[in-house]
Amino acid sequence: MMLHQHPGGLTLTKRVVEYCAFIPGAKVLDVGCGTGVTMEYLQDTYGLQAVGVDVSKVRLEQGRKRLPYLQFIQAAGESLPFVDVSFDGVITECSLSVMQDAGTVLTEISRILIPGGKLAITDVYLPISASSAGYLNRNQLKTMLEKAGFTIIVWEDQSAFLREFIACYIMEYGSMEELWQCVSIPKTKLGYFLLVAEKRQMEG
């Protein structure tokens, strides 16, 4: 069983953390944290104060047993149980695309971030001209981010990691039937991206 179940794994996590340039002690939320692999990496490698939320009680319990020193909270991305401007950064890895309302999630993330705080996303996306329930194209995502008060500062296509992830999965399990929902492939060809956005400073 693969420990880190998203394309790019900690290689992309390292990349986004370096783009965000968090200082040691910064408070960073992992939305869709699962069993806490990214949280562990953020805290142990970069000295960040990592907090994680996920809707899965089972995965959170697995994380708590493995990493009792980390803070795991059961919550949906659409309703984050934190006060306003209480985090320096937010990371969501292959989670936004499987949430019920991506626009609401981004608005909630903006609410809890400090002005100038960073949001890092790695996820699947559709070609510009395509649309499909549950998957956004680049223009749709940009519009949602701007509406939520963000400015995109980094965008990279990382589709090679998605192809590698799928190939490894098929080699290990023989088919894609049980592939994690994040990378269930519709008829339209999916890409994979890395994005860093900054919450705009308050005016006045």
CSV table of C-alpha atoms in Angstrom, one decimal:
chain,number,residue,atom,x,y,z
A,1,MET,CA,0.0,0.0,0.0
A,2,MET,CA,1.3,3.4,-1.0
A,3,LEU,CA,1.8,5.6,2.1
A,4,HIS,CA,1.5,9.0,0.3
A,5,GLN,CA,-1.5,8.7,-2.0
A,6,HIS,CA,-1.3,11.6,-4.3
A,7,PRO,CA,0.8,12.2,-7.5
A,8,GLY,CA,4.2,13.6,-6.8
A,9,GLY,CA,4.2,12.7,-3.1
A,10,LEU,CA,6.6,14.6,-1.0
A,11,THR,CA,8.6,15.7,-4.0
A,12,LEU,CA,5.8,18.2,-4.8
A,13,THR,CA,5.2,18.9,-1.2
A,14,LYS,CA,8.8,20.1,-0.9
A,15,ARG,CA,8.4,22.2,-4.0
A,16,VAL,CA,5.3,24.1,-2.7
A,17,VAL,CA,6.8,24.6,0.7
A,18,GLU,CA,9.9,26.2,-0.8
A,19,TYR,CA,7.7,28.4,-3.0
A,20,CYS,CA,5.7,29.5,0.0
A,21,ALA,CA,8.9,30.3,2.0
A,22,PHE,CA,7.3,29.6,5.4
A,23,ILE,CA,9.5,30.5,8.3
A,24,PRO,CA,10.0,28.0,11.2
A,25,GLY,CA,7.1,28.1,13.6
A,26,ALA,CA,4.6,29.2,10.9
A,27,LYS,CA,1.1,27.7,11.4
A,28,VAL,CA,0.1,25.7,8.3
A,29,LEU,CA,-3.2,23.8,7.8
A,30,ASP,CA,-3.3,20.7,5.7
A,31,VAL,CA,-6.9,20.4,4.2
A,32,GLY,CA,-7.6,16.8,3.4
A,33,CYS,CA,-4.7,15.6,5.6
A,34,GLY,CA,-5.6,11.9,5.6
A,35,THR,CA,-3.2,10.0,7.9
A,36,GLY,CA,-0.9,13.0,8.3
A,37,VAL,CA,2.1,12.2,6.0
A,38,THR,CA,2.4,15.8,4.8
A,39,MET,CA,1.8,17.2,8.3
A,40,GLU,CA,4.7,15.0,9.6
A,41,TYR,CA,6.9,16.3,6.9
A,42,LEU,CA,6.0,19.9,7.4
A,43,GLN,CA,6.7,19.7,11.2
A,44,ASP,CA,9.7,17.4,11.2
A,45,THR,CA,11.5,18.8,8.2
A,46,TYR,CA,10.7,22.5,8.3
A,47,GLY,CA,9.7,23.1,11.9
A,48,LEU,CA,6.2,24.3,11.0
A,49,GLN,CA,3.2,24.1,13.3
A,50,ALA,CA,1.1,21.7,11.3
A,51,VAL,CA,-2.6,21.1,11.8
A,52,GLY,CA,-4.7,18.8,9.7
A,53,VAL,CA,-8.4,18.4,8.8
A,54,ASP,CA,-10.1,15.6,7.0
A,55,VAL,CA,-13.7,14.2,6.8
A,56,SER,CA,-12.6,10.6,7.2
A,57,LYS,CA,-12.7,9.4,10.8
A,58,VAL,CA,-10.9,6.2,9.9
A,59,ARG,CA,-7.9,8.0,8.3
A,60,LEU,CA,-7.7,10.5,11.1
A,61,GLU,CA,-7.6,7.7,13.7
A,62,GLN,CA,-4.8,6.1,11.8
A,63,GLY,CA,-2.9,9.3,11.8
A,64,ARG,CA,-3.4,9.9,15.5
A,65,LYS,CA,-2.1,6.5,16.4
A,66,ARG,CA,0.9,6.9,14.2
A,67,LEU,CA,1.6,10.6,15.0
A,68,PRO,CA,0.1,11.4,18.4
A,69,TYR,CA,2.0,14.7,18.7
A,70,LEU,CA,0.2,16.2,15.7
A,71,GLN,CA,-3.2,17.9,15.7
A,72,PHE,CA,-5.9,16.1,13.7
A,73,ILE,CA,-9.4,17.5,13.4
A,74,GLN,CA,-12.4,16.0,11.7
A,75,ALA,CA,-14.0,18.7,9.6
A,76,ALA,CA,-15.0,19.5,6.0
A,77,GLY,CA,-13.2,22.0,3.9
A,78,GLU,CA,-16.4,23.9,3.4
A,79,SER,CA,-16.7,24.6,7.2
A,80,LEU,CA,-13.3,25.0,8.8
A,81,PRO,CA,-13.4,25.2,12.6
A,82,PHE,CA,-10.9,28.0,13.1
A,83,VAL,CA,-11.1,31.7,13.8
A,84,ASP,CA,-10.4,34.3,11.1
A,85,VAL,CA,-6.8,35.1,10.1
A,86,SER,CA,-5.4,32.3,12.3
A,87,PHE,CA,-3.1,30.5,9.8
A,88,ASP,CA,0.1,31.6,7.9
A,89,GLY,CA,-0.5,29.0,5.2
A,90,VAL,CA,-2.8,26.3,3.8
A,91,ILE,CA,-1.9,23.2,1.7
A,92,THR,CA,-4.4,21.0,-0.1
A,93,GLU,CA,-3.0,18.1,-2.0
A,94,CYS,CA,-5.3,16.3,-4.4
A,95,SER,CA,-8.2,17.2,-2.1
A,96,LEU,CA,-10.0,20.2,-3.6
A,97,SER,CA,-11.3,18.2,-6.6
A,98,VAL,CA,-13.1,15.7,-4.4
A,99,MET,CA,-14.8,18.3,-2.1
A,100,GLN,CA,-18.5,19.2,-2.5
A,101,ASP,CA,-18.1,22.9,-3.2
A,102,ALA,CA,-14.6,24.1,-4.2
A,103,GLY,CA,-15.7,27.7,-4.2
A,104,THR,CA,-16.8,27.6,-0.6
A,105,VAL,CA,-13.6,25.8,0.4
A,106,LEU,CA,-11.5,28.5,-1.1
A,107,THR,CA,-13.5,31.2,0.6
A,108,GLU,CA,-13.1,29.4,4.0
A,109,ILE,CA,-9.4,29.1,3.4
A,110,SER,CA,-9.2,32.8,2.6
A,111,ARG,CA,-11.1,33.6,5.8
A,112,ILE,CA,-8.6,31.7,8.1
A,113,LEU,CA,-5.4,33.0,6.3
A,114,ILE,CA,-3.6,36.1,7.4
A,115,PRO,CA,-3.2,38.8,4.7
A,116,GLY,CA,-0.3,37.8,2.6
A,117,GLY,CA,-0.7,34.1,3.7
A,118,LYS,CA,0.0,31.4,1.1
A,119,LEU,CA,-2.3,28.7,-0.3
A,120,ALA,CA,-0.6,25.8,-2.1
A,121,ILE,CA,-2.6,23.4,-4.2
A,122,THR,CA,-1.6,20.3,-6.1
A,123,ASP,CA,-4.5,18.6,-7.9
A,124,VAL,CA,-6.0,17.4,-11.2
A,125,TYR,CA,-7.4,19.7,-13.7
A,126,LEU,CA,-9.1,19.7,-17.1
A,127,PRO,CA,-8.0,21.3,-20.4
A,128,ILE,CA,-9.2,24.9,-20.8
A,129,SER,CA,-12.1,24.1,-23.1
A,130,ALA,CA,-13.4,21.1,-21.0
A,131,SER,CA,-15.8,21.0,-18.1
A,132,SER,CA,-16.9,18.1,-16.0
A,133,ALA,CA,-18.6,17.7,-12.6
A,134,GLY,CA,-16.0,17.6,-9.9
A,135,TYR,CA,-13.1,18.8,-12.1
A,136,LEU,CA,-12.1,22.4,-12.8
A,137,ASN,CA,-10.2,23.8,-15.7
A,138,ARG,CA,-7.5,26.4,-15.2
A,139,ASN,CA,-9.8,29.4,-16.0
A,140,GLN,CA,-12.5,28.2,-13.6
A,141,LEU,CA,-10.0,27.7,-10.8
A,142,LYS,CA,-8.4,31.1,-11.5
A,143,THR,CA,-11.8,32.8,-11.3
A,144,MET,CA,-12.7,31.0,-8.0
A,145,LEU,CA,-9.4,32.0,-6.5
A,146,GLU,CA,-9.7,35.7,-7.5
A,147,LYS,CA,-13.3,35.7,-6.1
A,148,ALA,CA,-12.0,34.3,-2.8
A,149,GLY,CA,-9.4,37.1,-2.5
A,150,PHE,CA,-6.3,35.3,-3.9
A,151,THR,CA,-3.6,36.2,-6.5
A,152,ILE,CA,-1.9,33.3,-8.2
A,153,ILE,CA,1.9,33.6,-8.0
A,154,VAL,CA,3.0,30.2,-9.2
A,155,TRP,CA,1.4,27.8,-11.7
A,156,GLU,CA,3.1,24.7,-13.0
A,157,ASP,CA,1.8,21.8,-15.0
A,158,GLN,CA,3.0,18.6,-13.3
A,159,SER,CA,1.0,16.1,-15.4
A,160,ALA,CA,4.1,13.8,-15.6
A,161,PHE,CA,3.6,12.9,-11.9
A,162,LEU,CA,0.0,11.9,-12.6
A,163,ARG,CA,1.0,9.6,-15.4
A,164,GLU,CA,3.7,8.1,-13.2
A,165,PHE,CA,1.3,7.7,-10.3
A,166,ILE,CA,-1.2,5.8,-12.5
A,167,ALA,CA,1.5,3.6,-14.1
A,168,CYS,CA,2.8,2.6,-10.6
A,169,TYR,CA,-0.7,2.0,-9.4
A,170,ILE,CA,-1.5,-0.4,-12.3
A,171,MET,CA,1.8,-2.2,-11.8
A,172,GLU,CA,1.0,-2.7,-8.1
A,173,TYR,CA,-2.7,-3.5,-8.3
A,174,GLY,CA,-3.2,-4.8,-11.8
A,175,SER,CA,-5.9,-2.3,-12.8
A,176,MET,CA,-7.3,1.1,-12.0
A,177,GLU,CA,-10.6,-0.2,-10.5
A,178,GLU,CA,-9.7,0.6,-6.9
A,179,LEU,CA,-7.7,3.7,-7.7
A,180,TRP,CA,-8.1,6.5,-5.1
A,181,GLN,CA,-11.0,8.8,-6.1
A,182,CYS,CA,-8.7,11.8,-6.6
A,183,VAL,CA,-7.4,10.3,-9.8
A,184,SER,CA,-10.4,8.4,-11.1
A,185,ILE,CA,-10.1,9.3,-14.8
A,186,PRO,CA,-13.1,10.6,-16.8
A,187,LYS,CA,-13.2,10.3,-20.6
A,188,THR,CA,-11.7,13.8,-20.8
A,189,LYS,CA,-7.9,13.7,-20.3
A,190,LEU,CA,-6.9,15.1,-17.0
A,191,GLY,CA,-3.8,17.1,-16.2
A,192,TYR,CA,-2.1,17.7,-12.8
A,193,PHE,CA,-1.0,21.1,-11.5
A,194,LEU,CA,0.9,22.8,-8.8
A,195,LEU,CA,-0.3,26.2,-7.7
A,196,VAL,CA,0.7,28.8,-5.1
A,197,ALA,CA,-1.6,31.8,-4.4
A,198,GLU,CA,-1.3,34.6,-2.0
A,199,LYS,CA,-4.2,36.2,0.0
A,200,ARG,CA,-4.4,39.8,-1.0
A,201,GLN,CA,-3.6,42.4,1.6
A,202,MET,CA,-6.5,44.2,3.2
A,203,GLU,CA,-7.2,47.7,1.7
A,204,GLY,CA,-7.2,50.8,3.8
